[in-house]
Structures are given as C-alpha cells and as structure tokens.
Short mmCIF file of C-alpha atoms and ligand atoms in Angstrom, two decimals:
data_model
loop_
_atom_site.label_atom_id
_atom_site.label_comp_id
_atom_site.label_asym_id
_atom_site.label_seq_id
_atom_site.Cartn_x
_atom_site.Cartn_y
_atom_site.Cartn_z
CA UNK A 159 4.04 -12.52 21.31
CA UNK A 160 4.65 -9.96 18.91
CA UNK A 161 1.39 -7.78 19.04
CA UNK A 162 2.30 -5.25 16.25
CA UNK A 163 2.78 -5.63 12.87
CA UNK A 164 5.66 -2.84 13.07
CA UNK A 165 7.54 -5.03 15.71
CA UNK A 166 7.23 -8.00 13.31
CA UNK A 167 8.59 -6.40 10.22
CA UNK A 168 10.93 -4.99 12.02
CA UNK A 169 12.59 -8.26 13.93
CA UNK A 170 12.23 -10.13 10.51
CA UNK A 171 14.42 -7.70 8.88
CA UNK A 172 16.84 -7.45 11.18
CA UNK A 173 17.13 -11.26 11.46
CA UNK A 174 17.35 -11.38 7.62
CA UNK A 175 20.03 -8.75 7.86
CA UNK A 176 21.97 -10.74 10.65
CA UNK A 177 21.83 -13.98 8.84
CA UNK A 178 22.97 -12.78 5.56
CA UNK A 179 25.57 -11.04 7.09
CA UNK A 180 26.87 -14.12 8.82
CA UNK A 181 26.23 -16.33 5.96
CA UNK A 182 27.78 -14.25 3.63
CA UNK A 183 30.70 -13.91 6.04
CA UNK A 184 30.81 -17.56 6.03
CA UNK A 185 30.97 -17.84 2.39
CA UNK A 186 33.31 -15.17 1.53
CA UNK A 187 35.80 -16.70 4.09
CA UNK A 188 35.20 -20.20 2.28
CA UNK A 189 35.47 -18.99 -1.29
CA UNK A 190 38.29 -16.65 -1.09
CA UNK A 191 40.27 -17.92 2.01
CA UNK A 192 43.24 -18.65 -0.62
CA UNK A 193 43.46 -15.01 -1.72
CA UNK A 194 43.15 -13.57 1.22
CA UNK A 195 45.99 -15.80 2.64
CA UNK A 196 48.32 -14.79 -0.84
CA UNK A 197 47.17 -11.35 0.14
CA UNK A 198 48.21 -11.43 3.74
CA UNK A 199 51.46 -13.12 3.17
CA UNK A 200 52.39 -10.92 0.46
CA UNK A 201 51.94 -7.80 2.85
CA UNK A 202 53.98 -9.59 5.69
CA UNK A 203 56.83 -10.36 2.84
CA UNK A 204 56.79 -6.86 1.80
CA UNK A 205 57.35 -5.53 5.09
CA UNK A 206 60.10 -8.07 5.86
CA UNK A 207 61.84 -6.72 2.65
CA UNK A 208 61.15 -3.09 3.75
CA UNK A 209 62.82 -3.83 7.27
CA UNK A 210 65.82 -5.42 5.44
CA UNK A 211 66.24 -2.63 3.22
CA UNK A 212 65.98 -0.22 5.69
CA UNK A 213 68.81 -1.83 7.84
CA UNK A 214 70.88 -2.26 4.94
CA UNK A 215 70.53 1.34 3.82
CA UNK A 216 70.84 2.91 6.68
CA UNK A 217 74.03 0.66 7.56
CA UNK A 218 72.67 0.89 11.19
CA UNK A 219 75.06 -0.67 13.99
CA UNK A 220 71.99 -1.06 16.09
CA UNK A 221 70.12 -3.68 14.29
CA UNK A 222 67.80 -4.93 17.05
CA UNK A 223 66.85 -1.37 17.96
CA UNK A 224 66.16 -0.59 14.05
CA UNK A 225 63.81 -3.44 13.98
CA UNK A 226 61.90 -2.67 17.26
CA UNK A 227 61.16 1.06 16.06
CA UNK A 228 60.31 -0.17 12.60
CA UNK A 229 57.86 -2.91 14.51
CA UNK A 230 56.31 0.05 16.52
CA UNK A 231 55.91 1.99 13.31
CA UNK A 232 53.77 -0.77 11.30
CA UNK A 233 50.69 -0.93 12.15
CA UNK A 234 49.03 -4.42 12.04
CA UNK A 235 52.18 -6.56 12.47
CA UNK A 236 54.73 -7.62 14.68
CA UNK A 237 58.48 -8.26 13.90
CA UNK A 238 60.59 -10.92 15.78
CA UNK A 239 64.07 -10.83 15.23
CA UNK A 240 66.38 -13.46 16.11
CA UNK A 241 70.65 -13.63 15.59
CA UNK A 242 73.13 -16.63 15.45
CA UNK A 243 74.16 -16.24 18.96
CA UNK A 244 70.44 -16.65 20.39
CA UNK A 245 69.38 -13.07 21.17
CA UNK A 246 66.46 -11.87 20.12
CA UNK A 247 64.18 -8.50 19.64
CA UNK A 248 60.79 -7.82 19.26
CA UNK A 249 58.83 -5.00 18.36
CA UNK A 250 56.47 -5.42 21.24
CA UNK A 251 56.76 -6.12 24.89
CA UNK A 252 56.43 -9.85 25.04
CA UNK A 253 53.36 -9.76 26.98
CA UNK A 254 51.22 -8.75 24.47
CA UNK A 255 52.48 -11.21 22.06
CA UNK A 256 50.68 -13.99 21.00
CA UNK A 257 52.96 -15.38 18.94
CA UNK A 258 55.80 -17.64 20.17
CA UNK A 259 57.85 -19.05 17.17
CA UNK A 260 59.03 -22.35 17.79
CA UNK A 261 63.08 -23.09 17.93
CA UNK A 262 63.39 -25.22 15.04
CA UNK A 263 61.59 -22.71 12.75
CA UNK A 264 64.01 -19.92 14.11
CA UNK A 265 66.90 -22.41 13.38
CA UNK A 266 65.90 -23.26 9.93
CA UNK A 267 65.47 -19.80 9.00
CA UNK A 268 68.46 -18.92 10.49
CA UNK A 269 70.60 -21.43 8.60
CA UNK A 270 68.93 -19.41 5.27
CA UNK A 271 65.95 -20.82 4.73
CA UNK A 272 62.47 -19.05 4.55
CA UNK A 273 59.22 -19.95 6.42
CA UNK A 274 55.60 -18.71 5.82
CA UNK A 275 52.88 -20.06 7.90
CA UNK A 276 50.58 -20.01 4.75
CA UNK A 277 53.01 -22.42 3.19
CA UNK A 278 53.75 -24.61 5.56
CA UNK A 279 50.71 -25.26 7.49
CA UNK A 280 48.61 -22.64 9.56
CA UNK A 281 50.72 -21.88 12.70
CA UNK A 282 48.84 -22.70 16.04
CA UNK A 283 50.98 -20.41 17.50
CA UNK A 284 50.44 -17.39 15.41
CA UNK A 285 46.93 -17.73 14.00
CA UNK A 286 47.03 -14.83 11.83
CA UNK A 287 50.11 -16.19 9.86
CA UNK A 288 53.66 -15.13 10.05
CA UNK A 289 56.96 -15.31 7.40
CA UNK A 290 60.40 -15.81 8.07
CA UNK A 291 63.35 -14.50 6.42
CA UNK A 292 66.89 -14.89 6.63
CA UNK A 293 69.17 -12.16 6.09
CA UNK A 294 73.21 -11.26 6.30
CA UNK A 295 73.98 -7.87 7.84
CA UNK A 296 77.54 -7.02 9.01
CA UNK A 297 78.70 -10.79 8.71
CA UNK A 298 76.08 -11.99 10.92
CA UNK A 299 73.18 -14.18 9.99
CA UNK A 300 69.77 -13.06 11.06
CA UNK A 301 66.39 -14.38 10.97
CA UNK A 302 63.41 -11.64 10.87
CA UNK A 303 59.88 -13.11 11.35
CA UNK A 304 56.87 -10.65 10.49
CA UNK A 305 53.52 -11.60 12.32
CA UNK A 306 50.17 -10.38 11.34
CA UNK A 307 48.39 -9.10 14.59
CA UNK A 308 45.18 -7.78 12.67
CA UNK A 309 42.87 -10.37 13.06
CA UNK A 310 41.94 -12.25 9.72
CA UNK A 311 38.33 -11.21 9.84
CA UNK A 312 39.40 -7.61 10.00
CA UNK A 313 41.39 -7.91 6.66
CA UNK A 314 38.74 -9.79 5.02
CA UNK A 315 35.95 -7.23 5.66
CA UNK A 316 38.17 -4.29 7.07
CA UNK A 317 35.12 -2.32 6.21
CA UNK A 318 32.99 -3.74 8.86
CA UNK A 319 34.32 -2.48 12.03
CA UNK A 320 32.08 -2.11 15.00
CA UNK A 321 31.61 1.71 15.01
CA UNK A 322 30.71 1.02 11.35
CA UNK A 323 28.61 -1.91 11.59
CA UNK A 324 26.73 0.07 15.05
CA UNK A 325 25.87 3.07 12.66
CA UNK A 326 24.50 0.64 9.55
CA UNK A 327 22.41 -1.11 12.07
CA UNK A 328 20.99 2.06 13.57
CA UNK A 329 20.49 3.50 10.27
CA UNK A 330 19.05 0.43 9.05
CA UNK A 331 16.79 0.21 12.26
CA UNK A 332 15.18 3.59 11.01
CA UNK A 333 14.38 2.75 7.91
CA UNK A 334 12.94 -0.78 8.63
CA UNK A 335 10.57 1.52 10.92
CA UNK A 336 9.97 3.89 8.11
CA UNK A 337 9.31 0.79 5.75
CA UNK A 338 7.05 -0.61 8.28
CA UNK A 339 5.14 2.42 8.63
CA UNK A 340 4.91 2.47 4.78
CA UNK A 341 4.02 -1.40 4.49
CA UNK A 342 1.45 -1.27 7.64
CA UNK A 343 -0.62 1.67 6.89
CA UNK A 344 -2.83 0.48 4.16
CA UNK A 345 -3.58 -2.91 6.24
CA UNK A 346 -4.60 -0.54 8.99
CA UNK A 347 -7.06 1.15 6.40
CA UNK A 348 -7.84 -2.16 5.39
CA UNK A 349 -8.76 -3.08 8.86
CA UNK A 350 -11.00 0.26 9.32
CA UNK A 351 -13.08 -0.98 6.56
CA UNK A 352 -13.63 -4.43 7.28
CA UNK A 353 -14.77 -3.00 10.77
CA UNK A 354 -17.22 -0.79 9.08
CA UNK A 355 -18.75 -3.84 6.91
CA UNK A 356 -18.86 -6.01 10.04
CA UNK A 357 -20.96 -3.32 11.57
CA UNK A 358 -23.23 -3.42 8.23
CA UNK A 359 -22.14 -0.48 6.52
CA UNK A 360 -21.48 -1.47 3.00
CA UNK A 361 -20.63 1.82 1.00
CA UNK A 362 -17.23 1.58 1.69
CA UNK A 363 -14.64 2.33 -1.16
CA UNK A 364 -11.14 1.14 -0.74
CA UNK A 365 -9.08 2.16 -3.84
CA UNK A 366 -5.17 1.84 -3.37
CA UNK A 367 -2.90 2.95 -6.29
CA UNK A 368 -0.75 0.37 -5.77
CA UNK A 369 -1.07 -2.98 -7.72
CA UNK A 370 0.31 -5.28 -5.87
CA UNK A 371 -1.06 -7.80 -3.66
CA UNK A 372 -2.47 -5.16 -1.13
CA UNK A 373 -3.82 -3.50 -3.61
CA UNK A 374 -5.78 -6.31 -5.20
CA UNK A 375 -6.75 -7.19 -1.48
CA UNK A 376 -8.43 -3.70 -1.31
CA UNK A 377 -10.13 -3.98 -4.72
CA UNK A 378 -11.38 -7.49 -3.73
CA UNK A 379 -12.77 -6.04 -0.27
CA UNK A 380 -14.59 -3.05 -2.33
CA UNK A 381 -15.77 -5.81 -4.46
CA UNK A 382 -17.12 -8.14 -1.66
CA UNK A 383 -18.63 -4.74 0.10
CA UNK A 384 -20.63 -4.31 -3.18
CA UNK A 385 -21.97 -7.84 -3.41
CA UNK A 386 -22.55 -8.08 0.51
CA UNK A 387 -24.67 -4.74 -0.40
CA UNK A 388 -26.71 -6.88 -3.06
CA UNK A 389 -27.52 -9.68 -0.95
CA UNK A 390 -28.69 -7.45 1.69
CA UNK A 391 -31.05 -5.70 -0.90
CA UNK A 392 -31.99 -9.03 -1.76
CA UNK A 393 -32.68 -10.41 1.78
CA UNK A 394 -34.75 -7.33 2.25
CA UNK A 395 -36.75 -7.82 -0.75
CA UNK A 396 -37.27 -11.49 0.10
CA UNK A 397 -38.44 -10.50 3.33
CA UNK A 398 -40.57 -8.00 2.01
CA UNK A 399 -42.02 -10.59 -0.50
CA UNK A 400 -42.83 -13.37 1.87
CA UNK A 401 -44.51 -10.73 4.26
CA UNK A 402 -46.73 -9.56 1.30
CA UNK A 403 -47.49 -13.09 0.20
CA UNK A 404 -48.67 -14.08 3.51
CA UNK A 405 -50.43 -10.90 3.98
CA UNK A 406 -52.54 -11.36 0.99
CA UNK A 407 -54.31 -14.53 1.66
CA UNK A 408 -54.65 -13.87 5.44
CA UNK A 409 -56.41 -10.75 4.38
CA UNK A 410 -58.80 -12.23 1.93
CA UNK A 411 -59.68 -14.97 4.69
CA UNK A 412 -60.62 -12.41 7.39
CA UNK A 413 -62.53 -10.51 5.10
CA UNK A 414 -64.53 -13.77 3.95
CA UNK A 415 -64.55 -14.86 7.55
CA UNK A 416 -66.49 -11.64 8.64
CA UNK A 417 -68.84 -11.91 5.78
CA UNK A 418 -69.86 -15.51 6.77
CA UNK A 419 -70.99 -14.09 10.25
CA UNK A 420 -73.79 -12.31 8.27
CA UNK A 421 -76.95 -13.74 9.07
CA UNK A 422 -78.68 -12.59 5.79
CA UNK A 423 -76.20 -14.92 3.49
CA UNK A 424 -77.95 -17.76 1.53
CA UNK A 425 -76.14 -21.30 1.42
CA UNK A 426 -74.66 -20.68 -2.17
CA UNK A 427 -72.93 -17.45 -1.11
CA UNK A 428 -71.81 -19.25 2.08
CA UNK A 429 -70.21 -21.92 0.01
CA UNK A 430 -68.76 -19.36 -2.34
CA UNK A 431 -66.92 -17.96 0.47
CA UNK A 432 -65.78 -20.98 2.13
CA UNK A 433 -64.35 -21.96 -1.28
CA UNK A 434 -62.24 -18.81 -1.60
CA UNK A 435 -61.20 -19.34 2.08
CA UNK A 436 -60.29 -22.86 1.53
CA UNK A 437 -58.38 -21.87 -1.92
CA UNK A 438 -56.90 -18.86 0.24
CA UNK A 439 -55.36 -21.25 2.92
CA UNK A 440 -54.30 -23.79 0.32
CA UNK A 441 -52.27 -20.89 -1.34
CA UNK A 442 -50.54 -20.07 2.06
CA UNK A 443 -49.55 -23.66 2.56
CA UNK A 444 -47.95 -23.79 -1.13
CA UNK A 445 -46.07 -20.82 -0.48
CA UNK A 446 -44.78 -22.28 2.78
CA UNK A 447 -44.09 -25.40 1.21
CA UNK A 448 -42.49 -23.89 -1.54
CA UNK A 449 -40.27 -21.70 0.54
CA UNK A 450 -38.95 -24.67 2.86
CA UNK A 451 -38.24 -26.60 -0.74
CA UNK A 452 -36.01 -23.62 -1.88
CA UNK A 453 -34.52 -23.52 1.50
CA UNK A 454 -33.80 -27.01 1.40
CA UNK A 455 -32.29 -26.54 -1.98
CA UNK A 456 -30.37 -23.66 -0.60
CA UNK A 457 -28.70 -25.86 2.02
CA UNK A 458 -25.98 -28.36 0.77
CA UNK A 459 -28.46 -30.97 2.80
CA UNK A 460 -31.06 -31.49 0.12
CA UNK A 461 -32.28 -35.42 -0.07
CA UNK A 462 -30.70 -36.51 -3.55
CA UNK A 463 -30.94 -39.95 -4.46
CA UNK A 464 -30.41 -40.67 -7.77
CA UNK A 465 -31.17 -43.74 -9.47
CA UNK A 466 -31.97 -44.76 -12.97
CA UNK A 467 -35.76 -43.73 -13.95
CA UNK A 468 -38.03 -43.94 -16.65
CA UNK A 469 -38.31 -40.51 -17.70
CA UNK A 470 -41.05 -40.83 -20.18
CA UNK A 471 -43.00 -42.67 -17.86
CA UNK A 472 -42.84 -39.68 -15.00
CA UNK A 473 -43.87 -37.34 -17.75
CA UNK A 474 -46.66 -39.52 -18.51
CA UNK A 475 -47.73 -39.75 -14.38
CA UNK A 476 -47.10 -35.91 -14.37
CA UNK A 477 -49.88 -35.24 -17.24
CA UNK A 478 -52.29 -37.53 -15.55
CA UNK A 479 -51.85 -36.14 -12.45
CA UNK A 480 -52.73 -32.74 -13.52
CA UNK A 481 -55.50 -33.83 -15.70
CA UNK A 482 -58.21 -32.21 -13.57
CA UNK A 483 -56.25 -28.82 -14.57
CA UNK A 484 -56.31 -29.34 -18.11
CA UNK A 485 -59.48 -31.32 -19.03
CA UNK A 486 -61.20 -28.34 -17.02
CA UNK A 487 -59.83 -25.98 -19.68
CA UNK A 488 -60.26 -28.34 -22.63
CA UNK A 489 -56.48 -28.22 -23.28
CA UNK A 490 -55.00 -30.40 -25.94
CA UNK A 491 -52.20 -32.43 -24.74
CA UNK A 492 -49.93 -33.83 -27.00
CA UNK A 493 -47.22 -36.38 -25.84
CA UNK A 494 -44.08 -37.22 -28.12
CA UNK A 495 -42.16 -39.46 -25.60
CA UNK A 496 -39.51 -42.03 -26.59
CA UNK A 497 -38.73 -44.40 -23.75
CA UNK A 498 -35.61 -43.01 -21.79
CA UNK A 499 -34.01 -43.98 -18.81
CA UNK A 500 -31.72 -41.73 -16.97
CA UNK A 501 -30.20 -41.16 -13.58
CA UNK A 502 -31.78 -38.70 -11.36
CA UNK A 503 -33.49 -38.18 -8.35
CA UNK A 504 -37.26 -39.15 -8.62
CA UNK A 505 -38.99 -37.05 -6.21
CA UNK A 506 -37.22 -33.54 -7.20
CA UNK A 507 -37.27 -34.32 -10.46
CA UNK A 508 -41.18 -35.34 -10.41
CA UNK A 509 -41.68 -31.41 -8.97
CA UNK A 510 -40.06 -30.07 -12.03
CA UNK A 511 -42.52 -31.49 -14.48
CA UNK A 512 -45.35 -30.50 -12.13
CA UNK A 513 -44.29 -27.29 -12.02
CA UNK A 514 -43.88 -26.45 -15.89
CA UNK A 515 -46.77 -28.36 -16.69
CA UNK A 516 -48.77 -26.25 -14.32
CA UNK A 517 -47.35 -22.89 -15.51
CA UNK A 518 -48.15 -23.99 -19.18
CA UNK A 519 -51.69 -25.20 -18.33
CA UNK A 520 -52.14 -21.79 -16.35
CA UNK A 521 -50.80 -19.79 -18.79
CA UNK A 522 -52.43 -20.96 -21.76
CA UNK A 523 -55.94 -19.96 -22.52
CA UNK A 524 -59.10 -22.46 -23.14
CA UNK A 525 -58.96 -24.85 -26.21
CA UNK A 526 -55.05 -24.38 -26.20
CA UNK A 527 -52.72 -27.13 -26.70
CA UNK A 528 -49.46 -28.31 -24.61
CA UNK A 529 -47.03 -30.54 -26.01
CA UNK A 530 -44.59 -32.80 -24.21
CA UNK A 531 -41.82 -34.48 -25.91
CA UNK A 532 -38.70 -36.70 -24.68
CA UNK A 533 -35.90 -37.69 -27.03
CA UNK A 534 -32.44 -38.55 -26.69
CA UNK A 535 -29.50 -37.98 -28.70
CA UNK A 536 -25.83 -38.82 -28.69
CA UNK A 537 -24.80 -35.20 -29.09
CA UNK A 538 -27.19 -33.38 -27.23
CA UNK A 539 -28.11 -36.03 -24.38
CA UNK A 540 -31.45 -36.35 -22.90
CA UNK A 541 -33.88 -33.32 -23.97
CA UNK A 542 -37.27 -32.76 -22.58
CA UNK A 543 -39.63 -29.96 -23.93
CA UNK A 544 -42.92 -28.58 -22.53
CA UNK A 545 -44.50 -25.97 -25.18
CA UNK A 546 -47.75 -24.48 -24.93
CA UNK A 547 -49.85 -22.38 -27.12
CA UNK A 548 -50.41 -19.69 -24.23
CA UNK A 549 -49.79 -15.74 -23.52
CA UNK A 550 -45.88 -16.15 -23.94
CA UNK A 551 -43.45 -14.14 -22.01
CA UNK A 552 -43.05 -10.70 -22.83
CA UNK A 553 -39.08 -9.66 -23.72
CA UNK A 554 -38.52 -7.11 -20.69
CA UNK A 555 -39.67 -10.43 -18.42
CA UNK A 556 -37.82 -12.92 -19.94
CA UNK A 557 -34.76 -12.30 -17.97
CA UNK A 558 -36.15 -12.24 -14.41
CA UNK A 559 -38.72 -15.56 -14.66
CA UNK A 560 -36.10 -17.50 -12.76
CA UNK A 561 -35.82 -14.94 -9.77
CA UNK A 562 -37.42 -15.78 -6.81
CA UNK A 563 -41.12 -14.31 -6.29
CA UNK A 564 -41.08 -12.53 -9.58
CA UNK A 565 -44.52 -12.84 -11.47
CA UNK A 566 -44.69 -11.32 -15.20
CA UNK A 567 -48.36 -10.08 -14.83
CA UNK A 568 -49.68 -9.67 -11.43
CA UNK A 569 -53.23 -9.10 -12.90
CA UNK A 570 -53.16 -13.05 -14.24
CA UNK A 571 -52.58 -14.20 -11.07
CA UNK A 572 -56.20 -14.76 -10.10
CA UNK A 573 -57.26 -17.36 -7.45
CA UNK A 574 -56.95 -20.80 -7.58
CA UNK A 575 -54.26 -19.90 -10.29
CA UNK A 576 -52.24 -17.43 -8.42
CA UNK A 577 -48.98 -18.63 -7.75
CA UNK A 578 -45.82 -17.00 -5.64
CA UNK A 579 -43.58 -16.84 -8.29
CA UNK A 580 -41.13 -19.70 -6.78
CA UNK A 581 -41.94 -22.42 -9.38
CA UNK A 582 -39.43 -21.42 -11.83
CA UNK A 583 -36.81 -20.85 -9.35
CA UNK A 584 -37.41 -24.17 -7.62
CA UNK A 585 -37.35 -25.72 -11.16
CA UNK A 586 -33.90 -23.88 -11.65
CA UNK A 587 -32.36 -25.16 -8.83
CA UNK A 588 -33.41 -28.84 -9.30
CA UNK A 589 -32.24 -28.98 -12.94
CA UNK A 590 -28.83 -27.54 -12.02
CA UNK A 591 -28.87 -30.54 -8.98
CA UNK A 592 -28.77 -32.93 -11.69
CA UNK A 593 -26.19 -31.50 -13.81
CA UNK A 594 -28.82 -30.38 -16.44
CA UNK A 595 -29.49 -27.07 -17.87
CA UNK A 596 -32.86 -25.15 -18.53
CA UNK A 597 -33.63 -22.58 -21.37
CA UNK A 598 -36.90 -21.45 -23.24
CA UNK A 599 -38.02 -19.56 -26.07
CA UNK A 600 -41.39 -17.45 -25.90
CA UNK A 601 -42.87 -15.47 -28.28
CA UNK A 602 -45.92 -13.09 -27.04
CA UNK A 603 -49.47 -14.31 -27.39
CA UNK A 604 -48.09 -17.42 -29.30
CA UNK A 605 -46.81 -19.65 -26.62
CA UNK A 606 -43.65 -20.88 -24.47
CA UNK A 607 -41.22 -23.25 -24.96
CA UNK A 608 -39.25 -24.89 -21.93
CA UNK A 609 -36.50 -27.30 -22.97
CA UNK A 610 -34.50 -29.05 -20.27
CA UNK A 611 -31.14 -30.68 -21.46
CA UNK A 612 -29.80 -33.71 -19.33
CA UNK A 613 -25.91 -34.03 -20.44
CA UNK A 614 -25.20 -37.69 -22.26
CA UNK A 615 -24.19 -39.58 -19.48
CA UNK A 616 -26.77 -39.07 -16.84
N1 ADP B 833 -45.47 -21.18 -19.66
C1 ADP B 833 -45.46 -20.08 -19.37
N2 ADP B 833 -46.09 -19.18 -20.36
C2 ADP B 833 -46.08 -17.92 -20.08
N3 ADP B 833 -45.52 -17.38 -19.04
C3 ADP B 833 -44.94 -18.08 -17.97
C4 ADP B 833 -44.68 -19.65 -18.04
N4 ADP B 833 -44.26 -20.09 -17.33
C5 ADP B 833 -43.94 -19.20 -16.28
N5 ADP B 833 -44.16 -17.88 -16.95
C6 ADP B 833 -43.95 -16.79 -16.28
O1 ADP B 833 -42.93 -16.43 -15.30
C7 ADP B 833 -43.34 -16.29 -14.28
C8 ADP B 833 -42.70 -17.17 -12.80
O2 ADP B 833 -43.22 -18.41 -13.23
P1 ADP B 833 -43.33 -19.37 -11.70
O3 ADP B 833 -42.02 -19.09 -11.05
O4 ADP B 833 -43.73 -20.81 -12.11
O5 ADP B 833 -43.99 -18.50 -10.93
P2 ADP B 833 -45.85 -18.43 -10.52
O6 ADP B 833 -46.36 -19.90 -11.58
O7 ADP B 833 -45.89 -18.85 -9.56
O8 ADP B 833 -46.49 -17.29 -11.17
C9 ADP B 833 -45.08 -16.39 -14.11
O9 ADP B 833 -45.74 -15.48 -12.86
C10 ADP B 833 -45.30 -16.04 -15.43
O10 ADP B 833 -45.17 -14.59 -15.79
MG1 MG B 834 -45.78 -21.82 -11.45
#
C-alpha cells in the first residue's frame, strides 16, 4: 500500500521510464536489426582487411603471432587464423572464447571462399557474428575469422553502459522527487483548506496562479466555500425566521390567555379574545403545515401523481372554496375559463390556485376585482392568469417575493390575514415540479397579475 503521493508519483515515473526504455530497445532492435548487422559486419570486414594488410606490409615470417598481437590490440574483436596444414592461432586463450568455428566453414574459406554469419544465417556458435576471409601469403593459404565479442546490445545502445545507466537513474530519481514535491504541494494546500471548510470555516481563499486542472480545482473549492457560506447564512436566517414566526403568535396567545383570567371581562370581550387566540393558533398551524409542505417539496420524495385533470373546473372550485373570503370583502370575481385538460398532480396544483387566490384577495381592498383566466394556445401552451386590482408589489420587492418568509409589507400582515411569507415559495416549487413557469407583472396601487404557463404537452 503506497501511502504518500510522492512515492506513488515516483514509482509510477520509474515504471514508466523503465517500460519505455525496454519497449524502445525492443522496437529499435526490431527496426534497425539489418542496419546494425551491416554495421557490425562492415566493422569485422574492415578489421580482417587491416590484419591482412598488416601481415603483407610487414612481410612477417610469424603470421600466427602477428595475428595474435593484432587481436590483443583490437577491442571488441577476436581473431582466429587457420592455415592449410591445420594449424590454428587465436588472439585469446580458448577458455574465454565463446566462438567455435565449424571445420567445414574453415575448409570452405581455406578453399578461397568467404563467410559471413550475417549473410549465411546467424551462427549459433558465435552469437555476436563473425566473418571469414581467405588470403594467400608466402605461398600458403590462410583463413582469417574475425568475431565480434561486443554484445550486440552494447553496439546498439553503446551509450547505455551500466555506469551511465545508474547515473541516469540517480539523477532521474532526484528530479522525480523534485517533480513530486512540485506536484504535491498544491494538493496539500487544498487538503488544508478542505479541512477548514469541514470544520465550518467558509472564509477561505485558494488562488493558484496555475490555470491547469489543479488551478481549476482550487477555484471551484473557493467557489464552493462561498456557496456554503451563503447557504449557512440562509440556514441561520431560516431558523431565526421560523423562531420569530412561532414566537409572535405564542406571545399573543399567552397575552390573551392572561387577559381572559380577569374577572372583570364581559362575555363580548371574552369571545373577542378567544377568537384572537383561535386565529393565532390557526396561524401557527398554517406555519407548521407550510413548513412541512416545503420540506416535502424540497425532498426528492414529494408525492407527485400526475393524471389528466379539468383545469377550468379546478380553478372554479378554488374560487368557490374561498367564497367566504372574497364575499366578505365584496370583491368582484371574473372568470374567463376555457375548458382545458392538462396532466398534473391534482392536490398540489390546487394548492397553487388557493395560495394565489388568497394573496389576490388579501392584497385587494374592498370593492376590488379579481380575474381568473385560462386559455390554451398551440405555441404558448396552457396559460393561467390570476389578476387583481390590489395594492401591487413595489419594484424593490419584486425580485424577493418568491423567497421564503419574504413579506413585502409587514404592516399589512394583520390577523386573520397575516401570512408567513411561504405561500409564493410553495407555489413556485409546485409550478416547477410540473415543468411550468411562473411570472408576474405588478403596478403599485393598480394591481398584480400572476401568470402560470404550462408547456404545450403537459
Ligand atoms: N397579489 C398580490 N398583490 C400584492 N402583493 C402580493 C401579492 N401576492 C404576493 N404579494 C407579496 O408577496 C409577499 C409574499 O407572498 P406569500 O409568499 O404568499 O406570503 P404571504 O401571503 O404569507 O405574505 C406578500 O407578503 C406580498 O407582499
Ligand atoms: Mg400568501
């Protein structure tokens, strides 16, 4: 088990370097075999020629000795000399000679022929290759064999002898460690920052100059920390909003209960206080109902059972259900409902109309008008609009109305109308669940129109 990234990188680079050396060596061997063989053969032929010239030019009587000395002087080659009478001379003691030349080959060369292991098939006896040349000197026939003793591998990669290789590996290892430090340092910084984030400190900055993957990772971690910070702020706000919304009705209920304990109250006052207690408890239960609904909508498990429904009928039912509210304010209700069928979750969609209708009623002064319309269009799909002639939404509030707990004007939030600012947040969630969109237009003191648009095929 490799525990540090340094080691992991170092080992991986080692393996890669070794493998590439091995593969490239094999590939070179394969592709340059002929060229290398020609080169080695040329070297051996040249050496043979030189030795023959040496013998001829020095006019020596000691042919065998000359060959032995010449062989000792030459690096990487062995010389074998045979003469007609069967005498042989070798440049090295035969114990170290790896090469035994078959008698028929010697005979062939003595008879004036020539031999090359590179041309006539690789010799098993002389694996590094050898050549044989015949020459005449002092009236005698000789056969001179020159054999390469340098391993072919070294000839191929002469620069890679063991000392070189170890130097390369040592320098390489040192550089690999440096590279690993360079690569791992940003990761260490990233780890330190993520540990801070895990401990709840979102004020972190991780800015690398590099624009590579690590730079991008650092940027996205900084971004994530920013988002987490925002979410944490929202969570705190949410908790304080909920606590406030629970505390307010509870305070009223406690106050009215205290008042009710007085003996001096007449029955009218008593009933008044009891009604206030009732409405405050309703407000509390609405709050918990809405919170539960939002939590359910936020989760992946909100019940969603789409089926074909008659949309105009559903809108009509919502209007009828809220009749006590609008008739109490003497509001004029106008319906422009085309028969339209859509596929939707009946229960949650009915909540949308109830919330929007209740807002319209709540924010429209007595004698105002509320218009509900539904129409279907090939291009636009199904469009529902709910408009009122109410107080409107101020421009500075428009971007916030869908936020949880947002109430544009607290002073208007009087019991029994007081909401908790969750209605539109729920509406938006449900609308999005249906793949539809919601928008509104509003004019202060003129009215507001909410429009919900279902895509063509819903
Ligand atoms: N039809 C409307 N006319 C005027 N203002 C509205 C209307 N509907 C919503 N709003 C504004 O949007 C805010 C949020 O609405 P909502 O989420 O339903 O909360 P609530 O009804 O509990 O106050 C309201 O407090 C109100 O200021
Ligand atoms: Mg509302």
